[in-house]
């Protein structure tokens, strides 16, 4: 794998790294970044893990979560070799405008930029975590329990716990080995899916009651007023977008969260071969066939109309 050997060379050439995960972090970006940090430690190298938005409560159980720094960037960070994880554009990690002397990208998104002198982008990989697993194997690093839990979580999140169409033999084989090395599927599933606050559950009730069906497309809308009323924030909505897909006739689900007045953070999910990445790209975002996102601006009704028409046109749904 050309990209993989380039990444190994990049790691060999430097001693200290700035590992950046993407904004609105999920289990794949955080688990991958932390597993990489532990792996580098085993090689005697130093790293800082950064996420602009910090670690959401759901992921506080990840080994090493406490070492993630957030918010303002360290001074002169551009001089430290960058490892950009689970995204491939600096803006996705809040790093736009910083000139990095050395940058390496590890990602699996279909929407690509040309950022980074070393780029390993495998759009066939179900999770960046699986790429980090391959990297760790190629480097002959022992998989510790900390590494296992982080990579297992990364794979589980991006495959919908082995339910999404991207689940492949490699992800299942890797998962088996990670379990042998200390990842406990029951404990991790409990952390991810059975540890909600009551506030978050109440937000889900609001979310489900807002669902509108437009043929095969389901819309869910959460306003900033709803977040205020329930004492929650947009980061509490992870996975909500999947619920409307439980309806047989729904092929696309769109979740809109108001992050600022008339600023809507949109998550798109689809079933099978229905591709939502094109609609997300149309509005300046991106992602994968079955999971993509973008930010839209404007009054709710206008944004909904243009999203609905883009979804119908670009997914081929009637
Ligand atoms: P989300 O709905 O935020 O969970 O995102 C779904 C998928 O699309 C994830 O893999 C994201 O990394 C990706 N994605 C979301 N927003 C963007 C964006 N603005 N640009 C590129 N990829 C995105
Ligand atoms: Mn991600
Ligand atoms: Mn991912």
Coordinates of C-alpha atoms and ligand atoms in Angstrom, one line a residue, residues 22-30 85-87 92 107-109 128 157-158 288, ligand 2:
X22 CA -12.0 16.4 13.3
X23 CA -14.6 18.9 14.6
X24 CA -17.8 17.5 16.1
X25 CA -15.7 14.4 16.9
X26 CA -17.0 10.9 16.7
X27 CA -15.6 7.6 17.9
X28 CA -13.6 7.0 14.7
X29 CA -11.6 10.2 14.7
X30 CA -11.0 10.1 18.5
X85 CA -7.0 11.9 11.2
X86 CA -10.3 10.9 9.8
X87 CA -10.6 14.0 7.6
X92 CA -12.4 20.0 9.2
X107 CA -8.5 9.2 6.1
X108 CA -11.2 7.2 4.4
X109 CA -13.6 9.9 3.1
X128 CA -9.9 5.3 9.8
X157 CA -18.9 3.6 15.4
X158 CA -18.2 3.9 11.7
X288 CA -19.4 8.7 2.5
Ligands
LIG2 MN1 -15.4 10.8 11.7

